[in-house]
PDB file of C-alpha atoms in Angstrom:
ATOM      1  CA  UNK A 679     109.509 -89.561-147.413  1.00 54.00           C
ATOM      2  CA  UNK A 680     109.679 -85.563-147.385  1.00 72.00           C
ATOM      3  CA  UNK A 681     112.573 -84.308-144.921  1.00 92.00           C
ATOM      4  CA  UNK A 682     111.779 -81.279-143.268  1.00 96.00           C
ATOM      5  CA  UNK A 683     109.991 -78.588-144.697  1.00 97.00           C
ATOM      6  CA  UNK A 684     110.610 -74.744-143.853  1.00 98.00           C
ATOM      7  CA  UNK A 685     108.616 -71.624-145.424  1.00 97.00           C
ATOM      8  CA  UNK A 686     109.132 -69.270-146.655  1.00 97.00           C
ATOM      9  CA  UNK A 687     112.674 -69.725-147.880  1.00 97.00           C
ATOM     10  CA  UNK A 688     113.172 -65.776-148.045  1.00 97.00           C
ATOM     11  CA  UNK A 689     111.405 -63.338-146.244  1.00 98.00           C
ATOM     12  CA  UNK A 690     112.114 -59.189-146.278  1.00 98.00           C
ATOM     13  CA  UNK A 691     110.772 -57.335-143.078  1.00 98.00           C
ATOM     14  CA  UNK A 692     111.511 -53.719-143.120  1.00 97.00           C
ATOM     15  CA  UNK A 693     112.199 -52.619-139.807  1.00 97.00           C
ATOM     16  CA  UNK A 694     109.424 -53.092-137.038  1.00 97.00           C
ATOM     17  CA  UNK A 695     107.337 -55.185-138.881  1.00 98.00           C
ATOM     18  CA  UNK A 696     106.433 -58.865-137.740  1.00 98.00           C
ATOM     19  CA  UNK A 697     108.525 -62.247-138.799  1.00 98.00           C
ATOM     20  CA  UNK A 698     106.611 -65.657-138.838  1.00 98.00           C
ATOM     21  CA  UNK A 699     109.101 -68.449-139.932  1.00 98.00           C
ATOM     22  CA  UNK A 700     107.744 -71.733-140.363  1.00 98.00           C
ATOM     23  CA  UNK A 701     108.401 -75.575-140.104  1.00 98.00           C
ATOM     24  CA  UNK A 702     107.289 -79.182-140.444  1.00 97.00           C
ATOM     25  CA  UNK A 703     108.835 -81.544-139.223  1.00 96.00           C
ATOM     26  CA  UNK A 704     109.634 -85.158-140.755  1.00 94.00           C
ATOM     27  CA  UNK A 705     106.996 -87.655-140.433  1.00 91.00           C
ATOM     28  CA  UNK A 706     106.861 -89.343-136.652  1.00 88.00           C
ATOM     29  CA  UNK A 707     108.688 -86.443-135.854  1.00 91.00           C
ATOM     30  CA  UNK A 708     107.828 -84.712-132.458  1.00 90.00           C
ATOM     31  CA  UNK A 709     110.962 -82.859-131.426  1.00 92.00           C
ATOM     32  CA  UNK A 710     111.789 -79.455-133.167  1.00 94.00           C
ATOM     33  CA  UNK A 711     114.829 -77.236-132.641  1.00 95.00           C
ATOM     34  CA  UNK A 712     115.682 -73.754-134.248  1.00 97.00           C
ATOM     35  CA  UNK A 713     119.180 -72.460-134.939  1.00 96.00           C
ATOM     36  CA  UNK A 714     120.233 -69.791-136.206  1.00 97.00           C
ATOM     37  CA  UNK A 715     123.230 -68.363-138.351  1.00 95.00           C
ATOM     38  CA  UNK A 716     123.979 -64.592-138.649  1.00 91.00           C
ATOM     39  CA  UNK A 717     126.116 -64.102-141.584  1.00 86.00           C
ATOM     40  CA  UNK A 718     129.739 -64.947-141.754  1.00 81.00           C
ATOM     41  CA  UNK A 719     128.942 -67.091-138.740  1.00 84.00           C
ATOM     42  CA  UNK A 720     128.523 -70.449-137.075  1.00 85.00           C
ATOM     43  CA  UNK A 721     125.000 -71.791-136.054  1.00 91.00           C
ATOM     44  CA  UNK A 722     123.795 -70.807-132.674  1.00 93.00           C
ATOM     45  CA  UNK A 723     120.753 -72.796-130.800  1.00 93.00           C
ATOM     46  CA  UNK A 724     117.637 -71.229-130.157  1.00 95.00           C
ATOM     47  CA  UNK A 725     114.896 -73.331-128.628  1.00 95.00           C
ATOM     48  CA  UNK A 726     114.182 -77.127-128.395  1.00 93.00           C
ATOM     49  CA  UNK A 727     110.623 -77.783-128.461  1.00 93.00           C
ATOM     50  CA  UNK A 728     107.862 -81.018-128.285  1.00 92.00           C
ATOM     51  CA  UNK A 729     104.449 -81.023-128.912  1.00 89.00           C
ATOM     52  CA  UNK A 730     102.725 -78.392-127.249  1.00 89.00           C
ATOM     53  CA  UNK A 731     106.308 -77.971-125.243  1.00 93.00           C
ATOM     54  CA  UNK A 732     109.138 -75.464-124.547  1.00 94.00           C
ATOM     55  CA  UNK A 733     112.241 -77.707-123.379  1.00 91.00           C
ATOM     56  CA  UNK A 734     114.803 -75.420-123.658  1.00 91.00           C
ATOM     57  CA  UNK A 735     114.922 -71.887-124.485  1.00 93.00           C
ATOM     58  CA  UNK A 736     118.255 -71.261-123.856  1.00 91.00           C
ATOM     59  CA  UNK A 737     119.440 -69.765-126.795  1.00 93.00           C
ATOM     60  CA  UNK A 738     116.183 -67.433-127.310  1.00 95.00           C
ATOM     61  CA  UNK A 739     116.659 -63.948-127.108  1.00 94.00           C
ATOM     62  CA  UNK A 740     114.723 -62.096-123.960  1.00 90.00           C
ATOM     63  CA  UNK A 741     112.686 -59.907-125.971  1.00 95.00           C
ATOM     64  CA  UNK A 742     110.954 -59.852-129.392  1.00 97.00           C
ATOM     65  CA  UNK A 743     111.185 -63.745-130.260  1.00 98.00           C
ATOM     66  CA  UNK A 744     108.928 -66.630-129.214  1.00 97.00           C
ATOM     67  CA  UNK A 745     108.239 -70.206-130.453  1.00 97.00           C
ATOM     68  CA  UNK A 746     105.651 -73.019-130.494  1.00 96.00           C
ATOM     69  CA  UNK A 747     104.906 -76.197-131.636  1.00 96.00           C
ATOM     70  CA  UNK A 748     100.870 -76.644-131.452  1.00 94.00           C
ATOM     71  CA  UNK A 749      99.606 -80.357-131.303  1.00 91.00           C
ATOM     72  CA  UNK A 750      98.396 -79.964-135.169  1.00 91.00           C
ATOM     73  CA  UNK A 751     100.649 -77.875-137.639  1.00 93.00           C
ATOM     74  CA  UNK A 752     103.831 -76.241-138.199  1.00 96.00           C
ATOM     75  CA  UNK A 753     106.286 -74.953-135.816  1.00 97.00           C
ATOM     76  CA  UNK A 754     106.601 -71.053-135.724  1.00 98.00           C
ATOM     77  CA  UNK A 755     109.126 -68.924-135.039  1.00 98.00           C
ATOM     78  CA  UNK A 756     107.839 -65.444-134.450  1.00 98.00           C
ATOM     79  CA  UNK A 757     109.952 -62.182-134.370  1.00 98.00           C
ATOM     80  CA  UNK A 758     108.034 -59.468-133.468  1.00 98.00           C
ATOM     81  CA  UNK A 759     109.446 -55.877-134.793  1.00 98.00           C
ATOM     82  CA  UNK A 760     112.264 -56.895-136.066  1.00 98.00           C
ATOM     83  CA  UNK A 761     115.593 -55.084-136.294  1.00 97.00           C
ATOM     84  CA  UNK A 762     118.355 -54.973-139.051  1.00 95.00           C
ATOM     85  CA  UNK A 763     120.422 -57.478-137.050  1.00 95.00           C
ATOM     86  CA  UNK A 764     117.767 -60.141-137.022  1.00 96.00           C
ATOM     87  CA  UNK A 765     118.997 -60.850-140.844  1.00 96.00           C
ATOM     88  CA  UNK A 766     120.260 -63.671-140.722  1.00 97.00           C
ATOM     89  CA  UNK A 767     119.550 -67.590-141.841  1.00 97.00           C
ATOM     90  CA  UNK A 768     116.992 -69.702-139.435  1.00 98.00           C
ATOM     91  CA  UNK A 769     117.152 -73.269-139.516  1.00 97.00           C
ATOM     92  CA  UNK A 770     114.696 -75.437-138.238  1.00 97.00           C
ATOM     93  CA  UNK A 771     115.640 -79.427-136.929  1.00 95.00           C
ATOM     94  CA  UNK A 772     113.832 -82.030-136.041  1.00 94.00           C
ATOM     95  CA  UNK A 773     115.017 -85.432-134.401  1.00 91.00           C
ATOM     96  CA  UNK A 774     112.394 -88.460-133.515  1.00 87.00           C
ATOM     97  CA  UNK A 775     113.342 -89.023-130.211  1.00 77.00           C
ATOM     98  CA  UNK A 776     114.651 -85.774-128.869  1.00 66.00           C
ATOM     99  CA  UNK A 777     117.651 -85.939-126.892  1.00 64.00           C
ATOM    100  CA  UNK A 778     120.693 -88.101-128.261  1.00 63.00           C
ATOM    101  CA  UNK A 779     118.702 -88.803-131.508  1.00 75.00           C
ATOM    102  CA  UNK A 780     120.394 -87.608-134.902  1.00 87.00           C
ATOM    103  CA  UNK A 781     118.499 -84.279-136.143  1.00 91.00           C
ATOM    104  CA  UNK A 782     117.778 -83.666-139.507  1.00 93.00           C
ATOM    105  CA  UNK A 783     117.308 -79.846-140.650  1.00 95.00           C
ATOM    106  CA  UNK A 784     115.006 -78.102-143.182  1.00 97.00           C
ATOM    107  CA  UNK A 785     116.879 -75.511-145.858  1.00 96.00           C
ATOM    108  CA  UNK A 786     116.310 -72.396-143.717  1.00 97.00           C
ATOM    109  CA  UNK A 787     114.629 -69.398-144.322  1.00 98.00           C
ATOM    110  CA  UNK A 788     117.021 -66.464-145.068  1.00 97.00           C
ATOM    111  CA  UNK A 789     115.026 -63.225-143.450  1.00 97.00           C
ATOM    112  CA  UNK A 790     116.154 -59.531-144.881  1.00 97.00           C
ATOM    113  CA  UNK A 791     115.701 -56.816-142.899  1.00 97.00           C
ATOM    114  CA  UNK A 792     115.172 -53.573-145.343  1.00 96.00           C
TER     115      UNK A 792
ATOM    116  CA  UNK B 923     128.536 -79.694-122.846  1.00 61.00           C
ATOM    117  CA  UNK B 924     132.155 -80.583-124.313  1.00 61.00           C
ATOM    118  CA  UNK B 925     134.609 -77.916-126.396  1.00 84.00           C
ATOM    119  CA  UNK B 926     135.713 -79.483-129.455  1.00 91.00           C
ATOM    120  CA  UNK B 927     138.221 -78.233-131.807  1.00 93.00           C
ATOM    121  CA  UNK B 928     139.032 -78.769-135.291  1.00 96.00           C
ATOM    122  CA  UNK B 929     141.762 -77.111-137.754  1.00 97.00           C
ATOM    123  CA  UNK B 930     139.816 -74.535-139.906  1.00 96.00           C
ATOM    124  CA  UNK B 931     140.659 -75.812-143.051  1.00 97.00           C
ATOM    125  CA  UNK B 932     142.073 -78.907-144.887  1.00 97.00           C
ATOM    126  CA  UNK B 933     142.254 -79.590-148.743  1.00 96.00           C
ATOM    127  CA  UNK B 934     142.027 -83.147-150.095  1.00 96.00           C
ATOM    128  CA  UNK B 935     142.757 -84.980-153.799  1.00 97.00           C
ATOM    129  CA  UNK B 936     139.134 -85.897-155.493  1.00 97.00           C
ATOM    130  CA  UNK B 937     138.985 -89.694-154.596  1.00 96.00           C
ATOM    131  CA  UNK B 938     141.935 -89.300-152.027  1.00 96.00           C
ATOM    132  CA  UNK B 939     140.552 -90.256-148.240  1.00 97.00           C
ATOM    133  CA  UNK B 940     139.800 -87.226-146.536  1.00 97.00           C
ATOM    134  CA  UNK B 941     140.639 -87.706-142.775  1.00 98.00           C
ATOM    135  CA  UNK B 942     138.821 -84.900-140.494  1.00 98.00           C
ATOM    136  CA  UNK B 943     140.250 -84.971-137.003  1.00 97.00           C
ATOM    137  CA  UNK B 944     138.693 -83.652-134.270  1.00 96.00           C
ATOM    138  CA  UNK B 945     139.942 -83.030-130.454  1.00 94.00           C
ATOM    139  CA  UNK B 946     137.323 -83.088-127.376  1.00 91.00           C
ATOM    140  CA  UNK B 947     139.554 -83.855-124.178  1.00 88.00           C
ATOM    141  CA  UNK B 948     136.698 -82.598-121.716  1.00 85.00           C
ATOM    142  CA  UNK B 949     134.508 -85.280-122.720  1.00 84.00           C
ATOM    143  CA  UNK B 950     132.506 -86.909-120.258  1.00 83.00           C
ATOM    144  CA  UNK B 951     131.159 -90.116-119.837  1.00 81.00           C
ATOM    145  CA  UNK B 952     127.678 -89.391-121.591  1.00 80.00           C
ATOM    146  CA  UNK B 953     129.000 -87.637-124.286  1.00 85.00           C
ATOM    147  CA  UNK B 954     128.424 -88.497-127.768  1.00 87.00           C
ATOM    148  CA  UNK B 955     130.713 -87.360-130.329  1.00 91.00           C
ATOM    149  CA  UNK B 956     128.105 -86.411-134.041  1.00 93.00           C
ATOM    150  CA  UNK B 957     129.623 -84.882-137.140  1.00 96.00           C
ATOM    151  CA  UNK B 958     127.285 -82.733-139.899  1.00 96.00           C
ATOM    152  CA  UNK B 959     128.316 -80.654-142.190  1.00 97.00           C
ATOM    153  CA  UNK B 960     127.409 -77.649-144.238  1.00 96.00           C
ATOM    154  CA  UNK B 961     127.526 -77.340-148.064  1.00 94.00           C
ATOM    155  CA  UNK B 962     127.254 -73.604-148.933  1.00 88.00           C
ATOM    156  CA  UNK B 963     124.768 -72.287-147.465  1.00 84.00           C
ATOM    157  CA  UNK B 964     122.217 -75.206-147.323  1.00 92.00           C
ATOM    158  CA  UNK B 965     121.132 -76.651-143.943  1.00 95.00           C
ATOM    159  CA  UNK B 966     123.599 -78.890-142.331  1.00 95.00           C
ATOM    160  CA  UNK B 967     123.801 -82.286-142.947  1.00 95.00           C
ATOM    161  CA  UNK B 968     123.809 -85.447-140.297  1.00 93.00           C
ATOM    162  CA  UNK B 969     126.636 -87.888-141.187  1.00 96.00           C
ATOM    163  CA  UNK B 970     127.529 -89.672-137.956  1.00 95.00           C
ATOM    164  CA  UNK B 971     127.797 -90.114-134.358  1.00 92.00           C
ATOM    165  CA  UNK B 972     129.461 -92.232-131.901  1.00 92.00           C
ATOM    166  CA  UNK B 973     130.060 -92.871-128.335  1.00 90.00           C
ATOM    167  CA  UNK B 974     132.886 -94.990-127.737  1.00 89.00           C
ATOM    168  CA  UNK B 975     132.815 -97.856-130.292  1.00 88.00           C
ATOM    169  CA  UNK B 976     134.113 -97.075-133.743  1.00 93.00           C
ATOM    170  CA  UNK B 977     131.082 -96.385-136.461  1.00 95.00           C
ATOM    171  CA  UNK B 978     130.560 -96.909-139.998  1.00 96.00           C
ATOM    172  CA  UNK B 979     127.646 -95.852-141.980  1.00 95.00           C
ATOM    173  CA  UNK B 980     127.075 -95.239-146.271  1.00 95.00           C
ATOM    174  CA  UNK B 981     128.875 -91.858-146.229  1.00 94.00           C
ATOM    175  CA  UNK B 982     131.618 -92.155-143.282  1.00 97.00           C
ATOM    176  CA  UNK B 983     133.459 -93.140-140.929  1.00 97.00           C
ATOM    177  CA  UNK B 984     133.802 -92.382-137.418  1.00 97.00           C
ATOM    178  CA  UNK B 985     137.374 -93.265-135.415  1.00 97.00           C
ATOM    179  CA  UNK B 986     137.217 -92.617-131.375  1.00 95.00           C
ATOM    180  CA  UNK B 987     139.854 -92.828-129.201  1.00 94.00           C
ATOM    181  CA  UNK B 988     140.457 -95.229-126.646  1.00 92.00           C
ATOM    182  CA  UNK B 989     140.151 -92.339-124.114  1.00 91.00           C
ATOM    183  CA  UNK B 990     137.414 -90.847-126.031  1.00 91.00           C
ATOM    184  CA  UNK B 991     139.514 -87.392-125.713  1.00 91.00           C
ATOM    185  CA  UNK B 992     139.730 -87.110-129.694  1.00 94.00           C
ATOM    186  CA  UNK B 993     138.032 -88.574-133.041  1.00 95.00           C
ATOM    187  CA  UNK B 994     138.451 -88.957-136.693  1.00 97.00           C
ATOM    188  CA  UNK B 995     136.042 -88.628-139.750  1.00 98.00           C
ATOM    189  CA  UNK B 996     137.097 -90.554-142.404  1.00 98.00           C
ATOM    190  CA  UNK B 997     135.536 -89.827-145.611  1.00 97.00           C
ATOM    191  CA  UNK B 998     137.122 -93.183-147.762  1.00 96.00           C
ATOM    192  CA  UNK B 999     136.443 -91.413-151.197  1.00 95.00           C
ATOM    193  CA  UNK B1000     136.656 -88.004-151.390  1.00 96.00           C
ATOM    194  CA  UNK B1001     134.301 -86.005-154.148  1.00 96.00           C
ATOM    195  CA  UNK B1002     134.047 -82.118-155.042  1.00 96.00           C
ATOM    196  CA  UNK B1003     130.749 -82.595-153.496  1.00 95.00           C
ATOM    197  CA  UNK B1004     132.087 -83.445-150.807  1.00 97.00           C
ATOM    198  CA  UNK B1005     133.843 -79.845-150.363  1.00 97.00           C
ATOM    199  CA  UNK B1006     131.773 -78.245-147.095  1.00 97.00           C
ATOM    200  CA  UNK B1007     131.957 -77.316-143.326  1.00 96.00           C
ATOM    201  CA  UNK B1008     132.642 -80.133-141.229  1.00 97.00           C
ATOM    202  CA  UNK B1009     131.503 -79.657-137.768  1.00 96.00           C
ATOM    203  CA  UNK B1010     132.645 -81.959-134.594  1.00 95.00           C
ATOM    204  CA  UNK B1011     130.337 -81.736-131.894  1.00 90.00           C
ATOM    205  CA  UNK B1012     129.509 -83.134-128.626  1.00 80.00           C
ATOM    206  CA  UNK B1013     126.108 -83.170-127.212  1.00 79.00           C
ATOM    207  CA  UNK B1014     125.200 -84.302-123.491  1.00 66.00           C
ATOM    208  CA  UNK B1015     122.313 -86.885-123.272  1.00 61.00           C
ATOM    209  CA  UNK B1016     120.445 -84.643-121.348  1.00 67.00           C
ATOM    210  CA  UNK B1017     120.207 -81.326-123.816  1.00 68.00           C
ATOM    211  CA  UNK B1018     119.334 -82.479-127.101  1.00 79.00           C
ATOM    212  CA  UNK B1019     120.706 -79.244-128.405  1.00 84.00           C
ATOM    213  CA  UNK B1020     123.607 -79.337-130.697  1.00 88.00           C
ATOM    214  CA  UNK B1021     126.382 -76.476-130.075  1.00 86.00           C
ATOM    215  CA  UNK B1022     128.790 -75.742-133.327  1.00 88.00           C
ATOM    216  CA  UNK B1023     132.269 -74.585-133.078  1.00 86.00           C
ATOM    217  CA  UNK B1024     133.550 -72.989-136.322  1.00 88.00           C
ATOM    218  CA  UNK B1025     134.585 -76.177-137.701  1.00 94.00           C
ATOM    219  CA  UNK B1026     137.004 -77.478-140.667  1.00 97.00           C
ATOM    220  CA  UNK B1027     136.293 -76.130-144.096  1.00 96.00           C
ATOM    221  CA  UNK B1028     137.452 -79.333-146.245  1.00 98.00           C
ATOM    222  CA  UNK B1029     138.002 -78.064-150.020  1.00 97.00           C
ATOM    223  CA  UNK B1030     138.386 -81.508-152.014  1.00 97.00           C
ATOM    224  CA  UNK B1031     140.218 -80.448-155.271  1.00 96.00           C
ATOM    225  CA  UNK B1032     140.428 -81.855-158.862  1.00 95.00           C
TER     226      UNK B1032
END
């Protein structure tokens, strides 16, 4: 029973180039959140997300970052020209119920921005 | 959604019972209390969660307070792999999201 998947596990972006991070979630799996942790620091929500669905964006920066979760495939994260201080480790979740269900998260993908 | 707060760091003996406690006096009703943790720089970990009734599950224990204002993770037998971030949170029924503190750094030593 694989957990969840995330790819690439490292990524380098030189400055104003595009970031797509991805993720699968567990089997029967339809809810998807993305945190992430900038170095030395604690994780930080992003965006909560169903099938075809933006719950809760919260945590998303205004500009430059976006998120889906079509009804076939992968969750993306997508950080359009990124900047030095987007370096940092993403983590992607995933729960089978959503709210109040435990969430079980993929090994991140650690993006360097060069 | 609740403030918790947890000591930054605690050491334990290897096969000692490491207790992790955990204070969240804002609580409300809805509240559940969930515990993951972090080893190194992996993703974090689910180990528990609770409302109001005491859990227990393979890798923990979870002790909440009558008034649900604090909790306790008890880990019965401490291992080196057990050495990590420990993270108390609580999470409203209605967000889903999961906000961490800094939480307690528990080095379990030889």
């Amino acid at each position: 029973n694989a957990g969840v998947m995330q790819n690439p596990r490292h990524l380098v972006r030189r400055r104003g180039q595009e970031a797509r991070l991805r993720c699968s979630p567990m089997k029967g799996h339809s809810h998807v959140y993305w945190y992430r942790q900038l170095p030395e620091e604690g994780l930080k929500f992003m965006v909560y997300l169903q099938k075809e669905n933006i719950i809760d964006e919260s945590g998303m920066p205004k500009e430059r970052f976006s998120a889906e979760f079509p009804k076939e495939g992968p969750s993306i994260l997508r950080i359009q020209q990124v900047v030095r201080g987007d370096s940092a480790a993403y983590f992607c979740a995933s729960s089978s119920k959503g709210q109040n269900y435990e969430q079980y998260f993929g090994p991140g993908t650690r993006l360097t921005v060069t | 959604d609740a403030k918790t707060t947890q000591p930054p760091s605690m050491d334990c003996a290897e096969g000692r019972a490491a207790n992790l406690p955990c204070n969240h006096s804002t609580i409300s009703g809805n509240e559940y209390v969930y515990w993951y943790r972090q080893i190194h720089s992996q993703g974090p970990q689910y180990i528990i969660h609770g409302l109001k009734n005491n859990e227990t599950n393979e890798m923990a224990s979870l002790i909440i307070t009558e008034n649900r204002k604090s909790s306790t993770l008890i880990l019965p037998h401490a291992t080196l792999r057990d050495t990590a971030v420990y993270y108390c949170i609580s999470i409203s029924s209605n967000t889903g999201k999961l906000i961490f503190g800094q939480g307690t750094t528990l080095q379990v030593k030889p």
